[in-house]
CSV table of C-alpha atoms in Angstrom, one decimal:
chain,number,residue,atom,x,y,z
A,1,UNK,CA,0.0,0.0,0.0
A,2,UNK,CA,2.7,2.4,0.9
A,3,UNK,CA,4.8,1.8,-2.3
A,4,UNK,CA,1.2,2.4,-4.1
A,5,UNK,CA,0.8,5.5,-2.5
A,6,UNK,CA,4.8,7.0,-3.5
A,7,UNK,CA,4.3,6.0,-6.6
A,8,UNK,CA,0.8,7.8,-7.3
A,9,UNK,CA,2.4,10.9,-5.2
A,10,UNK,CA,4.0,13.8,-7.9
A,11,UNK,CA,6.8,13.9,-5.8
A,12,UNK,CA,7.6,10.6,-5.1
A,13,UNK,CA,7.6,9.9,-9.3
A,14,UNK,CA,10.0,13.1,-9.0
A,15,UNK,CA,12.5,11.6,-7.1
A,16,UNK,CA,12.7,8.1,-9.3
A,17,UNK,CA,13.6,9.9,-12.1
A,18,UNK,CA,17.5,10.4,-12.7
A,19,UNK,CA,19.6,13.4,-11.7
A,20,UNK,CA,19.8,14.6,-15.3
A,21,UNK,CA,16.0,14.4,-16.4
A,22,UNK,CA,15.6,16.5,-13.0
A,23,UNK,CA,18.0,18.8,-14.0
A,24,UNK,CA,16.5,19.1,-17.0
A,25,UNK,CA,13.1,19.7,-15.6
A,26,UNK,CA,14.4,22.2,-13.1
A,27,UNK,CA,16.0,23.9,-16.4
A,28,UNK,CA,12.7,24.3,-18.4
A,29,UNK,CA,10.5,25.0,-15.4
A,30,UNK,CA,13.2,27.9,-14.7
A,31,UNK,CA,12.5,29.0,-18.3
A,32,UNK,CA,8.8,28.8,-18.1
A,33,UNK,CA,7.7,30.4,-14.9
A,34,UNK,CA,10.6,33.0,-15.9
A,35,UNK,CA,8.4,34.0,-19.0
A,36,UNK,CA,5.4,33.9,-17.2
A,37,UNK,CA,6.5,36.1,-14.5
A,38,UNK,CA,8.7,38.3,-15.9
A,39,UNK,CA,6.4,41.5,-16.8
A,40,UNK,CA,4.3,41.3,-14.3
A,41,UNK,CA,3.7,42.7,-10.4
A,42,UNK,CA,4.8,39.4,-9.2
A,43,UNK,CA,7.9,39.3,-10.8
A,44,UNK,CA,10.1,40.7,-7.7
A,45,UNK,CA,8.9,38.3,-5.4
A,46,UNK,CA,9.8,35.5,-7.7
A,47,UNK,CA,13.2,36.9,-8.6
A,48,UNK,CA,13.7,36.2,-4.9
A,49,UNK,CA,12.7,33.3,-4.2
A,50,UNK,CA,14.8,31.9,-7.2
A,51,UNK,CA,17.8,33.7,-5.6
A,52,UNK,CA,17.4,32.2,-2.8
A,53,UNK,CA,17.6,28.8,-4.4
A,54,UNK,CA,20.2,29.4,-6.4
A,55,UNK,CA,22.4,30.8,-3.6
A,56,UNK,CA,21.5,28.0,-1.0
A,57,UNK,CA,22.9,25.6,-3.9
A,58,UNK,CA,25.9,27.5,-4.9
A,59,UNK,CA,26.6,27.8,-0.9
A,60,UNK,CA,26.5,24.3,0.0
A,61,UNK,CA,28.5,23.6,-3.7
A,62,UNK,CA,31.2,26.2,-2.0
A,63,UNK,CA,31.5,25.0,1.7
A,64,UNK,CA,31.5,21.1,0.8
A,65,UNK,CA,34.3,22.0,-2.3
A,66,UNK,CA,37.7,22.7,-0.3
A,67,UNK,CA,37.5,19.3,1.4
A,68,UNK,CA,36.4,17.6,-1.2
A,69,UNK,CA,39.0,18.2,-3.2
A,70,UNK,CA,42.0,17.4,-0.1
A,71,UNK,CA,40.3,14.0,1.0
A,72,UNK,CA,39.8,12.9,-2.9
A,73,UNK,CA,43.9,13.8,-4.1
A,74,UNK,CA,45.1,12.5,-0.3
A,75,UNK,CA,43.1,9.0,-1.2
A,76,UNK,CA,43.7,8.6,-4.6
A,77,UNK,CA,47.5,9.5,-4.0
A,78,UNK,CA,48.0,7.4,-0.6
A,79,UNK,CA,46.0,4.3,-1.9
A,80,UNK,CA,48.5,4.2,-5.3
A,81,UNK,CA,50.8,0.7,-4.8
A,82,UNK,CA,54.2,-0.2,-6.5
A,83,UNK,CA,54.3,-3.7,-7.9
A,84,UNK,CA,51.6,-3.5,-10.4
A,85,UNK,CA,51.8,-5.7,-13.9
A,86,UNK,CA,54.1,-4.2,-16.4
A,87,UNK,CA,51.8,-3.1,-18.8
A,88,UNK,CA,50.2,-0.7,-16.3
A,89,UNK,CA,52.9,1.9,-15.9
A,90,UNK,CA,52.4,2.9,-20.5
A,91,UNK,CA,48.9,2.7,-19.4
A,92,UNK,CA,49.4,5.5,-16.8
A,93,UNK,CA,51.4,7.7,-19.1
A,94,UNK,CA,49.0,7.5,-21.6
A,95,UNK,CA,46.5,8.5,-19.5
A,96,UNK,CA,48.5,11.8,-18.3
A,97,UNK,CA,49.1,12.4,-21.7
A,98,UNK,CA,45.8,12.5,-22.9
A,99,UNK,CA,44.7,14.6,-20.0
A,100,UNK,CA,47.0,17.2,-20.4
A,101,UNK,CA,46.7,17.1,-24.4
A,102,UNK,CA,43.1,17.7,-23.6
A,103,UNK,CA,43.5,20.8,-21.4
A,104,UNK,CA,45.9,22.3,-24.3
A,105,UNK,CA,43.0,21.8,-26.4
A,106,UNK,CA,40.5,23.2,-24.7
A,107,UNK,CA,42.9,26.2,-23.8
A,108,UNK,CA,43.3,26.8,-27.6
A,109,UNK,CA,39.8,26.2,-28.1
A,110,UNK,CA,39.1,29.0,-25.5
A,111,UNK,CA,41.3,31.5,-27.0
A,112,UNK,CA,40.1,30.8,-30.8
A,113,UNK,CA,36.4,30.8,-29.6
A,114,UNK,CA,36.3,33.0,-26.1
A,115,UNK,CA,33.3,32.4,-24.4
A,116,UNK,CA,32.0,35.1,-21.6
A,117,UNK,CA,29.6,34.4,-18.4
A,118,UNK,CA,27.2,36.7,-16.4
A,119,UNK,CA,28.6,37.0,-12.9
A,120,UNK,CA,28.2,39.4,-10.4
A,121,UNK,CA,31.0,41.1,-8.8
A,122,UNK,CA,32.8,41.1,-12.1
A,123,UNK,CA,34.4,44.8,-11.8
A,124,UNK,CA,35.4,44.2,-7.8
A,125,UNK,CA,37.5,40.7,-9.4
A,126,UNK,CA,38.7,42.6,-12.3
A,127,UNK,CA,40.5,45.0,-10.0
A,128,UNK,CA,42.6,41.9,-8.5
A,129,UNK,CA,43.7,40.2,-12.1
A,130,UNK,CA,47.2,38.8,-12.1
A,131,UNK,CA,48.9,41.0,-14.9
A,132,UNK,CA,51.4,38.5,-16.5
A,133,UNK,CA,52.8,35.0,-15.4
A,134,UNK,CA,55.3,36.5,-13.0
A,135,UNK,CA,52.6,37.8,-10.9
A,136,UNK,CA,50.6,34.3,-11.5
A,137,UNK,CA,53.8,31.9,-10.3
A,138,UNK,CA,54.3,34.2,-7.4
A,139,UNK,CA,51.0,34.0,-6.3
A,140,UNK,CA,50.9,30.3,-6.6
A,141,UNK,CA,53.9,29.7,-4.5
A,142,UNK,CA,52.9,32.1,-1.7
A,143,UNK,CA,49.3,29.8,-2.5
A,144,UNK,CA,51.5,26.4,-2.3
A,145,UNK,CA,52.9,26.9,1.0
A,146,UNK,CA,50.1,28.2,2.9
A,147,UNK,CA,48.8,26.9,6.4
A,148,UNK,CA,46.7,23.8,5.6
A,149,UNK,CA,44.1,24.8,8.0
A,150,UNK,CA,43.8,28.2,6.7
A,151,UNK,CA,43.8,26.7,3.1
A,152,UNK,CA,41.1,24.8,4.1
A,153,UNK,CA,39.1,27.6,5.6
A,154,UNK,CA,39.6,30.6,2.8
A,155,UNK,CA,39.4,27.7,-0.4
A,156,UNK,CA,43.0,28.2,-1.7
A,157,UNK,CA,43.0,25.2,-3.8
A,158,UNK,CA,46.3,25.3,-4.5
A,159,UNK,CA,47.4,25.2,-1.0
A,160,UNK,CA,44.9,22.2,-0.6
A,161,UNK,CA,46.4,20.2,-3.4
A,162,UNK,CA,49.5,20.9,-2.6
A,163,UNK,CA,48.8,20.0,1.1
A,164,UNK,CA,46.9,17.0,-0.6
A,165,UNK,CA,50.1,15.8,-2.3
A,166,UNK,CA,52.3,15.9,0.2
A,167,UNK,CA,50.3,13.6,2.7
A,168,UNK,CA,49.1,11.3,0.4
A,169,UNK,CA,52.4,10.7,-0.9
A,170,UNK,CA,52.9,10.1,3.1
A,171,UNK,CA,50.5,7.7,3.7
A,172,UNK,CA,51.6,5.6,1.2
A,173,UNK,CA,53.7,4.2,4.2
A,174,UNK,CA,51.2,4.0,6.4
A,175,UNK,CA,49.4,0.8,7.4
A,176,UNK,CA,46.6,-0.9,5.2
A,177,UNK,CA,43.8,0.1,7.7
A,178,UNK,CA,45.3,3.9,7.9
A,179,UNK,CA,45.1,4.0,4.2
A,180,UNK,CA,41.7,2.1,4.8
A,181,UNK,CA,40.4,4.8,6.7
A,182,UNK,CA,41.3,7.6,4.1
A,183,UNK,CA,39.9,6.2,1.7
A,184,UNK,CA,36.4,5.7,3.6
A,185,UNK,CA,36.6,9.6,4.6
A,186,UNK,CA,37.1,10.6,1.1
A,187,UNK,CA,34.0,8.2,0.4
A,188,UNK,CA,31.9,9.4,2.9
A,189,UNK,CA,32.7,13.3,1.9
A,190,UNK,CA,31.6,12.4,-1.4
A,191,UNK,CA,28.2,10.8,-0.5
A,192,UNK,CA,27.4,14.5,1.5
A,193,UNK,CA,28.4,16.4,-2.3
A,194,UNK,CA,26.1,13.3,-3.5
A,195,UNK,CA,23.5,14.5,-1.1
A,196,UNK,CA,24.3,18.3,-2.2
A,197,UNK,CA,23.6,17.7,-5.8
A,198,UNK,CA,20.5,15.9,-5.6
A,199,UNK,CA,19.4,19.4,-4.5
A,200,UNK,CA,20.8,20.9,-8.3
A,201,UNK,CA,17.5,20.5,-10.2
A,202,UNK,CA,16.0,23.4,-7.3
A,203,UNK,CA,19.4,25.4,-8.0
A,204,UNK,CA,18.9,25.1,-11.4
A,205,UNK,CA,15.4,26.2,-11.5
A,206,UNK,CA,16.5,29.2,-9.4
A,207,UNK,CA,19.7,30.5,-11.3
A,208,UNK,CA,17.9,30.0,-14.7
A,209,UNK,CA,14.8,31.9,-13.4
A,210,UNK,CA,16.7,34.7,-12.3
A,211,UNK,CA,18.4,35.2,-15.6
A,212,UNK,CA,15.5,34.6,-17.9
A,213,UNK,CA,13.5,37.5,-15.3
A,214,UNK,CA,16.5,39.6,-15.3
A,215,UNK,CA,17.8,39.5,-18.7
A,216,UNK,CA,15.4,37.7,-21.0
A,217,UNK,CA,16.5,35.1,-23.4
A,218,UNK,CA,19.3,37.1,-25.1
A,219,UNK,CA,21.2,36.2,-22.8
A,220,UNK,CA,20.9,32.6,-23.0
A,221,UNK,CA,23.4,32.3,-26.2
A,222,UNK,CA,25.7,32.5,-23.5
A,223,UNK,CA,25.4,29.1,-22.2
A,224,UNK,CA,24.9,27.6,-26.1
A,225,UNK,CA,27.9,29.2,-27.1
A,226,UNK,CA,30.0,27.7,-24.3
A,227,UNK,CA,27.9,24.7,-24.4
A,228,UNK,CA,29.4,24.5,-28.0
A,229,UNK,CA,33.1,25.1,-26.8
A,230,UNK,CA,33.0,22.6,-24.9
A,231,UNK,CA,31.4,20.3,-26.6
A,232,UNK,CA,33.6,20.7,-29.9
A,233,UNK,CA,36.9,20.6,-27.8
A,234,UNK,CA,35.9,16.9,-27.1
A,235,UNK,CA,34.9,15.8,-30.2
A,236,UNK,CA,38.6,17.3,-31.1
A,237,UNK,CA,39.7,15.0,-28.7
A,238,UNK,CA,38.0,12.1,-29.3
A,239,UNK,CA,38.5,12.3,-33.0
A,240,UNK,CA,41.5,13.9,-33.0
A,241,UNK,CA,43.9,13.7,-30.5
A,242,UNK,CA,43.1,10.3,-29.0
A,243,UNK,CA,43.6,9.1,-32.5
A,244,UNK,CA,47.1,10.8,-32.8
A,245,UNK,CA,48.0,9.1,-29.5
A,246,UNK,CA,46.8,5.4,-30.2
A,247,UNK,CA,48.7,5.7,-33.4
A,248,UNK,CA,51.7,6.2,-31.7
A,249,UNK,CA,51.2,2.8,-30.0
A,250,UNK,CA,49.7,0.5,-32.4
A,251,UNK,CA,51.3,2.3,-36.1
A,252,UNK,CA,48.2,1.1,-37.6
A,253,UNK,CA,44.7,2.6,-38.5
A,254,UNK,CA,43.8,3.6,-35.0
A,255,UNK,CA,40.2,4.2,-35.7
A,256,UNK,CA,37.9,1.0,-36.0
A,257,UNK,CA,39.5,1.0,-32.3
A,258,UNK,CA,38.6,4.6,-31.6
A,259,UNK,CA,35.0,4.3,-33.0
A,260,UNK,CA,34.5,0.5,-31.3
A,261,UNK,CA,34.8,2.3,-28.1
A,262,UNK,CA,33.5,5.1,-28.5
A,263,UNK,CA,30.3,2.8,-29.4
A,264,UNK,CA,30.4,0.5,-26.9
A,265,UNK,CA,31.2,2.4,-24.1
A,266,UNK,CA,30.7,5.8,-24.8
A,267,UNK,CA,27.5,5.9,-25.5
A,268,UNK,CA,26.8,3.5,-22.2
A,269,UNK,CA,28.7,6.2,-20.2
A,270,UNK,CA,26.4,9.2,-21.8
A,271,UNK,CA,23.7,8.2,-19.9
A,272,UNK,CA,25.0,6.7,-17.0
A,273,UNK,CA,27.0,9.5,-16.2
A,274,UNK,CA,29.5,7.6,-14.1
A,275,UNK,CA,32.6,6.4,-15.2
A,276,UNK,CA,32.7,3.9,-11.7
A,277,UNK,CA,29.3,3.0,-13.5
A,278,UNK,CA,30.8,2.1,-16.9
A,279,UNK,CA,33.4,-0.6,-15.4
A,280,UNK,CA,31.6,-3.6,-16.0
A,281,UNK,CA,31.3,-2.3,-19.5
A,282,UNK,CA,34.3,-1.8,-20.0
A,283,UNK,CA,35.8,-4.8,-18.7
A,284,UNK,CA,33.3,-6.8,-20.9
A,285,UNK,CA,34.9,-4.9,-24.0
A,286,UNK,CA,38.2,-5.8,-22.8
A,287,UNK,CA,37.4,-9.3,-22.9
A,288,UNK,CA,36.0,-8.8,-26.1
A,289,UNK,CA,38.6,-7.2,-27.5
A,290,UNK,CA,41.1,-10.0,-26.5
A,291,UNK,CA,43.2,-7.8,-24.1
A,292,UNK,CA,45.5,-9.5,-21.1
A,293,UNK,CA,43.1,-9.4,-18.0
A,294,UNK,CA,46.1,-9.3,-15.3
A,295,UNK,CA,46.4,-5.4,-17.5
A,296,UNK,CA,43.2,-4.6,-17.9
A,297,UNK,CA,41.2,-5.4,-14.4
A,298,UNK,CA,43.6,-3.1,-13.2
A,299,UNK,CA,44.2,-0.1,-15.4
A,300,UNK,CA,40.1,-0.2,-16.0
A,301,UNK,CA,39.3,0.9,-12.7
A,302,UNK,CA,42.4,3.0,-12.0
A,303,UNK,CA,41.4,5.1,-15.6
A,304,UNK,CA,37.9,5.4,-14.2
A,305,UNK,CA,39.7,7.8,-11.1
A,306,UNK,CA,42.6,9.4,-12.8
A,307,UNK,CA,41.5,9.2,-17.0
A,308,UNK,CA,39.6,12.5,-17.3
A,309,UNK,CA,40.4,13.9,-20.2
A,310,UNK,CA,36.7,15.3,-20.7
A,311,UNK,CA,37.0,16.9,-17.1
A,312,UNK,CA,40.4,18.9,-17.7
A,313,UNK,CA,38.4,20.5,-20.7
A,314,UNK,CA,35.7,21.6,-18.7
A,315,UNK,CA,37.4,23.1,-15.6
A,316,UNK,CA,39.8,24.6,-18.6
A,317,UNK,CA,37.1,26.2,-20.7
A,318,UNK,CA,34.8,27.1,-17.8
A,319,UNK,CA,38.1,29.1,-16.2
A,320,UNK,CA,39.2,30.6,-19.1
A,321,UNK,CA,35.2,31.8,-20.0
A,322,UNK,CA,35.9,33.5,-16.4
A,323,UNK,CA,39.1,34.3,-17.5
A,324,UNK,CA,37.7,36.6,-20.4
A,325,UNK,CA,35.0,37.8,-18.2
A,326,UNK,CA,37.1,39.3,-16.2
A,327,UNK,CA,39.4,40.7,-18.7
A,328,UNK,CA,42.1,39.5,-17.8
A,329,UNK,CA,45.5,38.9,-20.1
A,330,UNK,CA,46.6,35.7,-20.5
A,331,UNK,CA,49.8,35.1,-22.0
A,332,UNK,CA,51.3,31.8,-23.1
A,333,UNK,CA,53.0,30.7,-20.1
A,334,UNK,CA,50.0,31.1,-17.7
A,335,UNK,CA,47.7,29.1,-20.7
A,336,UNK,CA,50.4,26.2,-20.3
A,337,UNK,CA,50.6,26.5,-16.4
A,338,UNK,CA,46.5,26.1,-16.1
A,339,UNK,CA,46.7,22.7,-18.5
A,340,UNK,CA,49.1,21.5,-16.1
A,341,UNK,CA,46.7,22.8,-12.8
A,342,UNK,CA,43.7,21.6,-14.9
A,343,UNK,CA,45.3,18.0,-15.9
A,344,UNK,CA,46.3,17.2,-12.1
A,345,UNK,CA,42.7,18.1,-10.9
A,346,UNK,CA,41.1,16.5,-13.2
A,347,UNK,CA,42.3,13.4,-11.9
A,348,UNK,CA,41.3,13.5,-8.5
A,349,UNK,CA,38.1,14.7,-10.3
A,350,UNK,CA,35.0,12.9,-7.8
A,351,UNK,CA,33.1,10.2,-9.5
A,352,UNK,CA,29.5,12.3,-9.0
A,353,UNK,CA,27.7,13.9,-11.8
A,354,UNK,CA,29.1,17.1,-12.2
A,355,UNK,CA,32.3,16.2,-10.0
A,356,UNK,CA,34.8,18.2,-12.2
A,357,UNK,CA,32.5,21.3,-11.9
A,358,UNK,CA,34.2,21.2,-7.8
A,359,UNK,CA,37.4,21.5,-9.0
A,360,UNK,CA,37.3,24.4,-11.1
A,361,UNK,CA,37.7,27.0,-8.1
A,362,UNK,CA,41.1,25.6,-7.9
A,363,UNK,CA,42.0,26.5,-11.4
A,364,UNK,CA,40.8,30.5,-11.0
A,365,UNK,CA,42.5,30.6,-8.0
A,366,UNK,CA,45.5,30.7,-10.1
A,367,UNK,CA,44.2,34.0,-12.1
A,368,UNK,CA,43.2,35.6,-8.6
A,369,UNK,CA,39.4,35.2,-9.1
A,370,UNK,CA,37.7,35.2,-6.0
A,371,UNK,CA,35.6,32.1,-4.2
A,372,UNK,CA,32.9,33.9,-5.0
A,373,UNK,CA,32.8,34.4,-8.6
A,374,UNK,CA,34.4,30.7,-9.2
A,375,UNK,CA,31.7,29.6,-7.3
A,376,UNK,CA,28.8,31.4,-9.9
A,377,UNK,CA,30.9,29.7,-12.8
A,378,UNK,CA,30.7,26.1,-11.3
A,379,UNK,CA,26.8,27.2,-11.1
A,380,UNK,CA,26.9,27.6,-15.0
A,381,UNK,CA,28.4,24.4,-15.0
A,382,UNK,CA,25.5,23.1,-13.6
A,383,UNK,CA,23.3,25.1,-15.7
A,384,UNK,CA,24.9,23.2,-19.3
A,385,UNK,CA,25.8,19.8,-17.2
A,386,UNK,CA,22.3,18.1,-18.5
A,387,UNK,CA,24.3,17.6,-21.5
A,388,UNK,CA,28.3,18.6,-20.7
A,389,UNK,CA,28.4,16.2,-17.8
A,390,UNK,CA,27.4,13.6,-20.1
A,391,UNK,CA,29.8,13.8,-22.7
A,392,UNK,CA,32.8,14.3,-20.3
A,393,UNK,CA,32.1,11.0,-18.9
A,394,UNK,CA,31.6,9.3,-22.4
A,395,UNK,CA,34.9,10.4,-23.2
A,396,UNK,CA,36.7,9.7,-20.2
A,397,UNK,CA,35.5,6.2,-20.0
A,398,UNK,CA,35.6,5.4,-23.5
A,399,UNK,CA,39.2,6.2,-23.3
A,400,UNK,CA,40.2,4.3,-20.6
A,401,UNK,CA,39.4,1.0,-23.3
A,402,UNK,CA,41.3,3.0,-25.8
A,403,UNK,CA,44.1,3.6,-24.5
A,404,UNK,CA,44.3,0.1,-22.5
A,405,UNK,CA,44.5,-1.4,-25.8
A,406,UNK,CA,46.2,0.4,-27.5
A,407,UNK,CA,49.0,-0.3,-25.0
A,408,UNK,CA,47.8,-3.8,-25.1
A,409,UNK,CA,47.9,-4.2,-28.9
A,410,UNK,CA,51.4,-2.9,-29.1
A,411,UNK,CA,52.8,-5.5,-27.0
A,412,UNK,CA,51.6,-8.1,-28.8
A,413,UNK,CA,53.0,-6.6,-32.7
């Protein structure tokens, strides 16, 4: 009887449905009770109340980021092992490759095709912009050795990775149930931003209500045309680059490969969202394509946490859309230095929908842009993520197959 009644209850259909068709909802309620409000007496009270929404949801976004971000990099560093099969360490470079190849795309990509945001507090943050790289690597040391509590507290990521680094590189040492233990924290931190994002279809609905009220629909070819850079700096990458770097493996055709996983796994991890989800799929392609299990049951799951090609091109493109904002320069040096920034974060990246949209905080902490303002951009994140969250993941899954066998295939010529 009770299951009868939750499923006859609106809400109770609501919450069966999956994160992204809430999303979506949230999206075109946003848009609809926008229009209908947005010349009329109402239309004050509304704008509030979709404030408040989206502020409670940026908020919880910003106070759950900053130890997110030190408990994921300390557990994926401290849990790493030596003694792995041979295969795995060509595995790994490839993977680092790739991720940093992406973020120099997407860094090009911005530049060619520069994409701007609507944040408030954009003339207060322009008044702080690094002028040249000097400035930048100054700042970032003076950000690298900061007090780890105070890190912590005022959301210097870079201090936090750093800090991040160092201890997980420490615990390596440590027992299996002290490693054990970081790993659960890092877990359990991520359930709570779990719990935080089932709450993004109400953020949604408030951010997007606020801007259709405030500025009307002209102002949506904002989020298409950054929609579109992102989208086409990993179709570059899948087509493209990922290509370019099986070749270098296999020195044959690399893309019947290329499109057989992009097929059978990348379309899987569109809608699933999840690259932990798309294991079992990819390790039944494995098998299918004939590749040494002792490699791939390993270098599988260790792509699906450190493999994130597609997330180095969204925190890239999403900062340097801030970036251009804001106005400020950007020389070559500083373009190179966030692919690096971008490529390490990526891979401590959390395995939730929209987990590389946490990290991107630390990347304009490198161009002086306040918590504040990164925090509105990770809310445009979640504003495109319906769709950009699902093509990160296909890629970043889909490559982790790609790259296994490339390595796989070369041993074997």
């Amino acid at each position: 009887m009770q299951n009868n009644t939750q499923r006859k209850s609106p809400f109770g259909f609501f919450t069966s449905l999956g994160l992204v068709t809430q999303i979506a909802i949230g999206l075109v309620l946003g848009i609809l009770v926008g229009v209908l409000v947005r010349n009329t007496a109402a239309a004050g009270a509304v704008v509030e109340i979709g404030a408040i929404l989206g502020s409670l949801f940026v908020g919880a976004l910003k106070a759950v980021a900053p130890i997110l971000v030190f408990a994921l990099v300390t557990a994926a560093i401290s849990q790493h092992r030596s003694g792995n099969p041979t295969n795995i360490r060509p595995i790994l470079v490839l993977y680092l490759v790739g991720t940093f190849a992406a973020a120099v795309v997407a860094v090009g990509a911005s530049f060619l095709f520069p994409s701007q945001l609507l944040l408030s507090g954009v003339e207060a943050a322009s008044n702080e912009a690094p002028t040249g790289i000097g400035e930048v690597m100054r700042h970032l040391l003076m950000n690298l050795v900061s007090n780890p509590i105070q890190a912590l507290a005022n959301a210097n990521y870079i201090g936090i990775l750093a800090w991040a680094l160092v201890l997980g590189t420490a615990f390596r040492q440590a027992s299996e149930q002290t490693r054990t233990l970081i790993n659960d924290v890092a877990e359990a931190i991520s359930k709570v931003v779990r719990g935080v994002i089932r709450f993004a279809p109400l953020g949604i609905f408030g951010l997007v209500l606020v801007t259709i009220v405030k500025e009307g629909f002209d102002k949506l070819g904002f989020y298409l045309h950054l929609l579109a850079v992102l989208l086409g700096a990993m179709l570059f990458v899948a087509l493209v680059v990922n290509p370019i770097i099986v070749f270098t493996q296999t020195r044959r055709n690399p893309f019947p490969l290329v499109f057989t996983c992009l097929r059978e796994s990348g379309v899987t991890a569109f809608f699933t969202r999840s690259s932990a989800a798309n294991i079992p799929v990819n390790m039944a392609l494995a098998k299918k394509l004939g590749l040494h299990e002792d490699t791939y049951s390993v270098s599988i799951p260790l792509g699906a946490t450190i493999n994130m090609a597609g997330a180095a091109i969204t925190i890239t493109v999403l900062t340097m859309a801030a970036v251009h904002t804001l106005g400020i320069a950007v020389d070559f040096w500083t373009a190179l230095l966030l692919s690096i920034i971008a490529a390490v974060g990526a891979c401590g990246a959390s395995g939730v929908a929209g987990g590389s949209l946490l990290l991107i905080p630390m990347a304009c902490s490198l161009f002086n842009i306040p918590n504040d303002i990164a925090m509105q951009v990770v809310g445009v994140g979640f504003i495109i993520g319906v769709i950009q969250d699902s093509a990160e993941t296909a890629l970043n899954s889909s490559t982790d197959v790609l790259f296994t066998a490339a390595v796989d295939q070369s041993h074997k010529r």
